[in-house]
């Protein structure tokens, strides 16, 4: 079985799996990192949203064989700093966003990547930016998600 080395939440990992196994299954089933959720498995629902080198990606669509040793994968488990929640996680709590919670790790990871991208462009977040988050929430928490992103962005 081929060996694949990359970084996850600040630590180097090596896994022995076939090249075409998708990263979501490597994270969840091989590494035991279950924050990224399985929803559709075909890059549609966005429940698995995580970061690859700081950008939001859907690991259900990334074959592990594409990863390089220097690639940094960040999941919801890697967002907090020790005991300190990331400002976006705190905003989620303050706005009581979650209902069933299943989509929420992906929503938060998408939000953080969006806010960081907008900040790198030197501008404030817009409604159009928020419309660009396509993560599905079957519980319909979209209004609270938008409120929390604006609040979290103000503290990032
Ligand atoms: S499980 Fe990855 S997009 Fe749906
Ligand atoms: S909170 Fe239930 S799917 Fe979003």
Coordinates of N, CA, C and O and ligand atoms in Angstrom, one line a residue:
X1 N 0.9 -1.2 0.0 CA 0.0 0.0 0.0 C 0.9 1.2 0.0 O 1.8 1.3 0.8
X2 N 0.6 2.2 -0.8 CA 1.4 3.4 -0.9 C 1.4 4.2 0.5 O 0.3 4.2 1.1
X3 N 2.5 4.9 0.7 CA 2.5 5.7 1.9 C 2.3 7.2 1.6 O 2.8 7.7 0.5
X4 N 1.6 7.9 2.4 CA 1.3 9.3 2.1 C 1.6 10.1 3.4 O 1.1 9.8 4.4
X5 N 2.4 11.1 3.2 CA 2.8 12.0 4.4 C 2.3 13.4 4.1 O 2.5 13.9 3.0
X6 N 1.6 14.0 5.1 CA 1.2 15.4 5.0 C 1.0 15.8 6.4 O 1.3 15.1 7.4
X7 N 0.5 17.1 6.6 CA 0.3 17.6 7.9 C -1.2 17.8 8.2 O -1.9 18.2 7.4
X8 N -1.6 17.5 9.4 CA -2.9 17.7 9.9 C -2.9 18.4 11.2 O -2.3 17.9 12.2
X9 N -3.6 19.5 11.3 CA -3.7 20.2 12.5 C -2.3 20.4 13.2 O -2.2 20.2 14.4
X10 N -1.3 20.7 12.4 CA 0.0 21.1 13.0 C 0.9 19.9 13.2 O 2.1 20.1 13.6
X11 N 0.5 18.7 12.9 CA 1.3 17.5 13.1 C 1.5 16.8 11.8 O 0.6 16.6 11.0
X12 N 2.7 16.2 11.6 CA 2.9 15.4 10.4 C 2.3 14.0 10.6 O 2.5 13.4 11.7
X13 N 1.6 13.5 9.6 CA 1.1 12.2 9.7 C 1.5 11.4 8.4 O 1.8 12.0 7.4
X14 N 1.6 10.1 8.6 CA 1.8 9.2 7.5 C 0.8 8.1 7.5 O 0.6 7.5 8.5
X15 N 0.1 7.9 6.3 CA -0.9 6.8 6.3 C -0.6 5.9 5.1 O 0.1 6.3 4.1
X16 N -1.0 4.7 5.3 CA -0.8 3.6 4.2 C -2.2 3.3 3.6 O -2.9 2.5 4.2
X17 N -2.5 4.0 2.5 CA -3.8 3.7 1.9 C -3.6 3.9 0.4 O -2.6 4.6 -0.1
X18 N -4.5 3.4 -0.4 CA -4.4 3.5 -1.9 C -4.5 5.0 -2.3 O -5.1 5.8 -1.6
X19 N -3.8 5.4 -3.4 CA -3.8 6.8 -3.8 C -5.1 7.4 -4.0 O -5.3 8.6 -3.8
X20 N -6.1 6.6 -4.4 CA -7.4 7.3 -4.8 C -8.4 7.3 -3.6 O -9.5 7.7 -3.8
X21 N -8.0 6.9 -2.4 CA -8.9 7.0 -1.3 C -9.0 8.5 -1.0 O -8.0 9.3 -0.9
X22 N -10.2 9.0 -0.8 CA -10.4 10.4 -0.5 C -10.0 10.8 0.9 O -10.2 10.0 1.8
X23 N -9.6 12.0 0.9 CA -9.0 12.5 2.2 C -10.0 12.4 3.3 O -9.7 12.2 4.5
X24 N -11.3 12.6 3.0 CA -12.3 12.6 4.1 C -12.3 11.2 4.8 O -12.4 11.1 6.1
X25 N -12.2 10.1 4.1 CA -12.1 8.8 4.7 C -10.8 8.6 5.4 O -10.8 7.9 6.4
X26 N -9.8 9.2 4.9 CA -8.5 9.1 5.6 C -8.6 9.8 7.0 O -8.2 9.2 8.0
X27 N -9.1 11.0 7.0 CA -9.3 11.7 8.2 C -10.1 11.0 9.2 O -9.7 10.8 10.4
X28 N -11.3 10.6 8.8 CA -12.3 10.0 9.7 C -11.9 8.5 10.1 O -12.0 8.2 11.3
X29 N -11.6 7.7 9.1 CA -11.5 6.3 9.4 C -10.1 5.8 9.7 O -9.9 4.8 10.4
X30 N -9.1 6.5 9.2 CA -7.7 6.1 9.5 C -7.2 6.9 10.6 O -6.5 6.4 11.5
X31 N -7.4 8.2 10.6 CA -6.8 9.1 11.6 C -7.8 9.4 12.8 O -7.3 10.0 13.8
X32 N -9.0 9.0 12.7 CA -10.0 9.2 13.8 C -10.3 10.7 14.0 O -10.8 11.1 15.1
X33 N -10.2 11.5 13.0 CA -10.6 12.9 13.1 C -12.0 13.1 12.5 O -12.1 13.1 11.2
X34 N -13.0 13.2 13.3 CA -14.4 13.1 12.9 C -15.1 14.4 12.8 O -16.3 14.4 12.5
X35 N -14.4 15.5 13.0 CA -15.0 16.8 12.9 C -15.6 17.0 11.5 O -16.7 17.5 11.3
X36 N -14.8 16.8 10.4 CA -15.3 16.9 9.1 C -16.4 15.8 8.8 O -16.1 14.6 8.9
X37 N -17.6 16.2 8.5 CA -18.7 15.3 8.5 C -18.9 14.7 7.1 O -18.7 15.4 6.1
X38 N -19.4 13.5 7.0 CA -19.8 12.9 5.7 C -21.3 13.2 5.5 O -22.1 12.8 6.3
X39 N -21.5 13.9 4.4 CA -22.9 14.1 4.0 C -23.3 13.5 2.7 O -24.1 12.6 2.7
X40 N -22.6 13.9 1.7 CA -22.9 13.4 0.3 C -21.8 12.6 -0.3 O -22.1 11.7 -1.0
X41 N -20.6 12.9 0.1 CA -19.4 12.2 -0.4 C -19.1 12.6 -1.9 O -18.2 12.0 -2.5
X42 N -19.8 13.5 -2.4 CA -19.6 13.9 -3.9 C -19.4 15.4 -4.1 O -19.8 15.9 -5.1
X43 N -18.9 16.1 -3.0 CA -18.5 17.5 -3.2 C -19.7 18.4 -3.5 O -19.6 19.3 -4.2
X44 N -20.9 18.1 -2.8 CA -22.1 18.9 -3.0 C -22.5 19.6 -1.7 O -22.7 20.8 -1.7
X45 N -22.6 18.8 -0.6 CA -23.3 19.3 0.6 C -22.3 20.2 1.4 O -22.8 21.1 2.2
X46 N -21.0 20.0 1.3 CA -20.0 20.8 2.0 C -19.9 20.5 3.5 O -19.2 21.2 4.3
X47 N -20.6 19.4 4.0 CA -20.5 19.1 5.4 C -19.1 18.8 5.8 O -18.7 18.9 7.0
X48 N -18.2 18.4 4.9 CA -16.9 18.0 5.2 C -15.9 19.1 5.2 O -14.7 18.9 5.3
X49 N -16.3 20.3 4.9 CA -15.4 21.4 4.6 C -14.3 21.5 5.7 O -14.5 21.6 6.9
X50 N -13.1 21.6 5.2 CA -11.9 21.7 6.0 C -11.0 22.7 5.2 O -11.4 23.2 4.2
X51 N -9.8 22.9 5.8 CA -8.8 23.8 5.0 C -7.6 23.0 4.5 O -7.1 22.1 5.2
X52 N -7.2 23.4 3.3 CA -6.0 22.8 2.8 C -5.1 24.0 2.5 O -5.5 24.9 1.6
X53 N -4.0 24.2 3.2 CA -3.1 25.3 3.1 C -3.9 26.6 3.2 O -3.7 27.6 2.4
X54 N -4.9 26.7 4.1 CA -5.6 27.9 4.4 C -6.8 28.1 3.6 O -7.6 29.1 3.8
X55 N -7.1 27.3 2.6 CA -8.2 27.5 1.8 C -9.3 26.5 2.0 O -9.0 25.3 2.3
X56 N -10.6 26.9 1.9 CA -11.6 25.9 2.2 C -11.7 24.9 1.1 O -11.6 25.2 -0.1
X57 N -11.7 23.6 1.4 CA -11.8 22.5 0.5 C -12.8 21.5 1.0 O -13.2 21.5 2.2
X58 N -13.2 20.6 0.1 CA -14.0 19.5 0.5 C -13.2 18.2 0.4 O -13.0 17.7 -0.7
X59 N -12.8 17.6 1.5 CA -11.9 16.5 1.5 C -12.5 15.2 0.9 O -11.8 14.3 0.6
X60 N -13.9 15.2 0.8 CA -14.5 14.0 0.1 C -14.1 14.0 -1.4 O -14.4 13.0 -2.0
X61 N -13.6 15.1 -1.9 CA -13.3 15.2 -3.3 C -11.8 15.2 -3.6 O -11.3 15.4 -4.7
X62 N -10.9 15.0 -2.6 CA -9.5 15.1 -2.7 C -8.9 13.7 -2.5 O -8.8 13.2 -1.4
X63 N -8.3 13.1 -3.6 CA -7.6 11.8 -3.4 C -6.4 12.0 -2.6 O -5.6 13.0 -2.8
X64 N -6.1 11.2 -1.6 CA -5.0 11.4 -0.7 C -3.7 11.4 -1.4 O -2.7 12.1 -1.0
X65 N -3.6 10.7 -2.6 CA -2.4 10.7 -3.4 C -1.9 12.1 -3.9 O -0.8 12.2 -4.3
X66 N -2.8 13.0 -3.9 CA -2.5 14.4 -4.4 C -1.7 15.2 -3.3 O -1.2 16.2 -3.6
X67 N -1.8 14.7 -2.1 CA -1.2 15.6 -1.0 C 0.3 15.4 -1.0 O 0.9 14.3 -1.2
X68 N 1.0 16.5 -0.7 CA 2.5 16.6 -0.6 C 2.8 16.7 0.9 O 2.0 17.1 1.7
X69 N 4.1 16.3 1.3 CA 4.5 16.4 2.7 C 4.3 17.8 3.3 O 4.1 17.9 4.5
X70 N 4.4 18.8 2.5 CA 4.3 20.2 3.1 C 2.8 20.7 3.2 O 2.6 21.7 3.7
X71 N 1.9 19.9 2.6 CA 0.5 20.3 2.7 C 0.0 20.3 4.1 O 0.1 19.3 4.8
X72 N -0.7 21.4 4.5 CA -1.3 21.5 5.8 C -2.8 21.4 5.7 O -3.5 22.3 5.2
X73 N -3.3 20.3 6.3 CA -4.8 20.2 6.4 C -5.2 20.6 7.8 O -4.6 20.3 8.8
X74 N -6.3 21.5 7.8 CA -6.8 21.9 9.1 C -8.3 21.5 9.2 O -9.0 21.8 8.2
X75 N -8.6 20.9 10.2 CA -10.0 20.5 10.4 C -10.5 21.3 11.6 O -9.8 22.1 12.3
X76 N -11.8 21.2 11.9 CA -12.4 22.0 13.0 C -11.6 21.7 14.3 O -11.5 22.6 15.2
X77 N -11.1 20.5 14.4 CA -10.3 20.2 15.7 C -9.1 21.0 15.8 O -8.5 21.1 16.9
X78 N -8.6 21.6 14.7 CA -7.3 22.4 14.8 C -7.6 23.9 14.8 O -6.6 24.6 14.7
X79 N -8.8 24.3 15.0 CA -9.1 25.7 14.9 C -8.8 26.5 16.2 O -8.3 27.6 16.2
X80 N -9.1 25.9 17.3 CA -8.9 26.5 18.6 C -7.4 26.5 18.9 O -6.6 25.8 18.4
X81 N -7.0 27.5 19.8 CA -5.6 27.5 20.2 C -5.6 27.1 21.7 O -6.0 27.8 22.6
X82 N -5.3 25.8 21.9 CA -5.3 25.3 23.3 C -6.7 25.3 23.8 O -7.7 24.9 23.1
X83 N -7.0 26.0 24.9 CA -8.3 26.1 25.5 C -9.1 27.2 24.9 O -10.3 27.4 25.2
X84 N -8.4 28.1 24.2 CA -9.1 29.3 23.6 C -9.7 29.0 22.3 O -9.1 28.6 21.3
X85 N -11.1 29.1 22.3 CA -11.8 28.9 21.0 C -11.4 30.0 20.0 O -11.0 31.1 20.3
X86 N -11.4 29.6 18.7 CA -11.3 30.5 17.7 C -12.4 31.5 17.7 O -13.6 31.2 18.1
X87 N -12.2 32.8 17.4 CA -13.3 33.8 17.5 C -14.6 33.4 16.7 O -15.7 33.7 17.1
X88 N -14.4 32.6 15.6 CA -15.6 32.2 14.9 C -16.4 31.1 15.7 O -17.6 31.1 15.7
X89 N -15.6 30.3 16.4 CA -16.3 29.3 17.2 C -17.1 30.0 18.4 O -18.2 29.6 18.7
X90 N -16.4 31.0 18.9 CA -17.1 31.7 20.0 C -18.3 32.4 19.5 O -19.4 32.5 20.2
X91 N -18.2 33.0 18.3 CA -19.4 33.7 17.7 C -20.5 32.7 17.5 O -21.7 33.0 17.7
X92 N -20.2 31.5 17.1 CA -21.2 30.4 16.9 C -22.0 30.2 18.2 O -23.2 30.0 18.3
X93 N -21.2 30.1 19.3 CA -21.8 29.9 20.6 C -22.6 31.1 21.0 O -23.8 31.0 21.5
X94 N -22.1 32.3 20.9 CA -22.8 33.5 21.3 C -24.1 33.7 20.6 O -25.1 34.2 21.1
X95 N -24.2 33.2 19.3 CA -25.4 33.4 18.5 C -26.2 32.1 18.5 O -27.2 32.0 17.8
X96 N -25.8 31.1 19.3 CA -26.6 29.9 19.4 C -27.0 29.3 18.1 O -28.1 29.0 17.8
X97 N -26.0 29.2 17.2 CA -26.3 28.9 15.8 C -26.8 27.4 15.6 O -27.7 27.2 14.9
X98 N -26.1 26.5 16.2 CA -26.4 25.1 15.9 C -27.8 24.6 16.3 O -28.3 25.0 17.3
X99 N -28.3 23.8 15.4 CA -29.6 23.1 15.8 C -29.2 21.6 16.0 O -28.7 21.3 17.0
X100 N -29.3 20.8 14.9 CA -28.8 19.4 15.1 C -27.2 19.4 15.2 O -26.6 18.5 15.8
X101 N -26.6 20.4 14.5 CA -25.2 20.5 14.6 C -24.4 19.8 13.5 O -23.2 20.1 13.4
X102 N -25.0 19.0 12.8 CA -24.2 18.1 11.8 C -23.4 18.9 10.8 O -22.3 18.6 10.5
X103 N -24.0 20.0 10.3 CA -23.3 20.8 9.2 C -22.4 21.8 9.8 O -21.6 22.4 9.1
X104 N -22.4 22.0 11.1 CA -21.8 23.2 11.7 C -20.3 23.2 11.6 O -19.7 24.3 11.4
X105 N -19.5 22.1 11.8 CA -18.1 22.2 11.6 C -17.7 22.7 10.2 O -16.8 23.6 10.1
X106 N -18.4 22.2 9.2 CA -18.1 22.7 7.9 C -18.5 24.1 7.7 O -17.8 24.9 7.0
X107 N -19.6 24.5 8.3 CA -20.0 25.9 8.2 C -18.9 26.8 8.8 O -18.6 27.9 8.2
X108 N -18.4 26.5 10.0 CA -17.4 27.3 10.6 C -16.1 27.3 9.8 O -15.6 28.4 9.6
X109 N -15.7 26.2 9.3 CA -14.5 26.2 8.5 C -14.7 27.0 7.2 O -13.7 27.7 6.8
X110 N -15.8 27.0 6.6 CA -16.1 27.8 5.4 C -16.1 29.3 5.8 O -15.5 30.1 5.1
X111 N -16.6 29.6 6.9 CA -16.7 31.0 7.4 C -15.3 31.5 7.6 O -15.0 32.6 7.2
X112 N -14.5 30.8 8.3 CA -13.1 31.2 8.7 C -12.3 31.5 7.4 O -11.6 32.5 7.2
X113 N -12.4 30.5 6.4 CA -11.7 30.7 5.2 C -12.1 31.9 4.4 O -11.3 32.7 3.9
X114 N -13.4 32.1 4.4 CA -14.0 33.3 3.7 C -13.5 34.6 4.4 O -13.0 35.5 3.7
X115 N -13.6 34.7 5.7 CA -13.2 35.9 6.4 C -11.7 36.2 6.1 O -11.3 37.3 5.9
X116 N -10.9 35.1 6.2 CA -9.5 35.3 6.0 C -9.2 35.8 4.5 O -8.3 36.6 4.3
X117 N -9.9 35.2 3.6 CA -9.7 35.6 2.2 C -10.1 37.1 2.0 O -9.4 37.9 1.3
X118 N -11.2 37.5 2.5 CA -11.7 38.9 2.4 C -10.7 39.8 3.1 O -10.4 40.9 2.5
X119 N -10.2 39.4 4.2 CA -9.3 40.3 4.9 C -8.0 40.4 4.1 O -7.4 41.5 4.1
X120 N -7.6 39.3 3.5 CA -6.3 39.4 2.7 C -6.5 40.3 1.5 O -5.5 40.9 1.0
X121 N -7.8 40.5 1.1 CA -8.1 41.4 0.0 C -8.2 42.9 0.5 O -8.5 43.8 -0.3
X122 N -8.2 43.0 1.8 CA -8.2 44.4 2.4 C -9.6 45.0 2.4 O -9.7 46.3 2.2
X123 N -10.6 44.2 2.5 CA -12.0 44.8 2.5 C -12.9 44.2 3.5 O -12.5 43.2 4.1
X124 N -14.0 44.8 3.7 CA -15.0 44.2 4.6 C -15.9 43.1 3.9 O -16.0 43.2 2.7
X125 N -16.4 42.3 4.7 CA -17.2 41.2 4.2 C -18.6 41.8 3.7 O -19.1 42.7 4.3
X126 N -19.1 41.2 2.6 CA -20.3 41.7 2.0 C -21.4 40.6 2.0 O -21.1 39.5 2.2
X127 N -22.6 41.0 1.7 CA -23.7 40.0 1.6 C -23.4 39.1 0.5 O -23.7 37.9 0.6
X128 N -22.8 39.6 -0.6 CA -22.4 38.7 -1.7 C -21.4 37.7 -1.3 O -21.5 36.5 -1.7
X129 N -20.4 38.1 -0.5 CA -19.5 37.1 0.1 C -20.2 36.0 0.8 O -19.9 34.8 0.7
X130 N -21.1 36.4 1.7 CA -21.9 35.4 2.5 C -22.7 34.5 1.6 O -22.9 33.3 1.9
X131 N -23.3 35.1 0.5 CA -24.0 34.2 -0.4 C -23.1 33.2 -1.0 O -23.6 32.1 -1.5
X132 N -21.8 33.4 -1.0 CA -20.9 32.5 -1.7 C -20.7 31.2 -0.9 O -20.1 30.2 -1.4
X133 N -21.1 31.2 0.4 CA -21.0 30.0 1.2 C -22.1 29.1 0.8 O -23.3 29.4 1.0
X134 N -21.8 27.9 0.3 CA -22.9 27.0 -0.2 C -23.1 25.8 0.6 O -23.7 24.8 0.2
X135 N -22.6 25.9 1.9 CA -22.8 24.7 2.8 C -24.3 24.5 3.1 O -24.9 25.5 3.5
X136 N -24.7 23.3 2.9 CA -26.2 23.1 3.2 C -26.4 22.8 4.6 O -25.6 22.1 5.3
X137 N -27.5 23.4 5.1 CA -28.0 23.1 6.5 C -29.4 22.7 6.4 O -30.3 23.5 6.2
X138 N -29.6 21.4 6.7 CA -31.0 20.9 6.6 C -31.9 21.4 7.7 O -33.1 21.4 7.6
X139 N -31.3 22.0 8.7 CA -32.1 22.6 9.8 C -32.4 24.0 9.6 O -33.2 24.6 10.3
X140 N -31.9 24.6 8.5 CA -32.2 26.0 8.1 C -31.7 27.0 9.1 O -32.4 28.0 9.4
X141 N -30.5 26.9 9.5 CA -29.9 27.9 10.5 C -29.2 29.0 9.7 O -28.4 29.7 10.3
X142 N -29.5 29.2 8.5 CA -28.7 30.2 7.7 C -28.7 31.6 8.2 O -27.7 32.3 8.1
X143 N -29.8 32.1 8.8 CA -29.8 33.4 9.3 C -28.8 33.6 10.4 O -28.0 34.5 10.5
X144 N -28.8 32.6 11.4 CA -27.9 32.7 12.5 C -26.5 32.6 12.0 O -25.6 33.2 12.6
X145 N -26.2 31.7 11.0 CA -24.9 31.6 10.5 C -24.4 32.9 10.0 O -23.2 33.3 10.3
X146 N -25.2 33.6 9.3 CA -24.7 34.9 8.7 C -24.4 35.9 9.8 O -23.5 36.7 9.8
X147 N -25.3 35.9 10.8 CA -25.1 36.8 12.0 C -23.8 36.5 12.7 O -23.0 37.4 13.0
X148 N -23.5 35.2 12.9 CA -22.3 34.8 13.6 C -21.1 35.1 12.8 O -20.0 35.4 13.3
X149 N -21.1 34.9 11.5 CA -19.9 35.2 10.6 C -19.6 36.7 10.8 O -18.4 37.0 10.9
X150 N -20.6 37.5 10.7 CA -20.3 39.0 10.8 C -19.7 39.2 12.2 O -18.7 40.0 12.3
X151 N -20.2 38.6 13.2 CA -19.6 38.9 14.6 C -18.2 38.3 14.7 O -17.3 38.9 15.2
X152 N -18.1 37.1 14.2 CA -16.8 36.4 14.3 C -15.7 37.2 13.5 O -14.6 37.3 14.0
X153 N -16.1 37.7 12.4 CA -15.2 38.4 11.5 C -14.6 39.6 12.3 O -13.5 40.0 12.1
X154 N -15.5 40.2 13.1 CA -15.1 41.4 13.8 C -14.0 41.2 14.8 O -13.4 42.1 15.3
X155 N -13.9 39.9 15.2 CA -12.9 39.5 16.3 C -11.7 38.8 15.8 O -10.9 38.3 16.5
X156 N -11.7 38.6 14.4 CA -10.5 37.9 13.9 C -9.4 38.8 13.5 O -9.6 40.0 13.3
Ligands
LIG1 S1 -19.5 15.1 2.2 FE1 -18.0 16.4 1.2 S2 -19.3 17.8 0.1 FE2 -20.7 16.4 1.0
LIG2 S1 -27.7 22.4 12.1 FE1 -28.7 20.6 11.4 S2 -27.9 20.4 9.4 FE2 -27.3 22.4 10.0

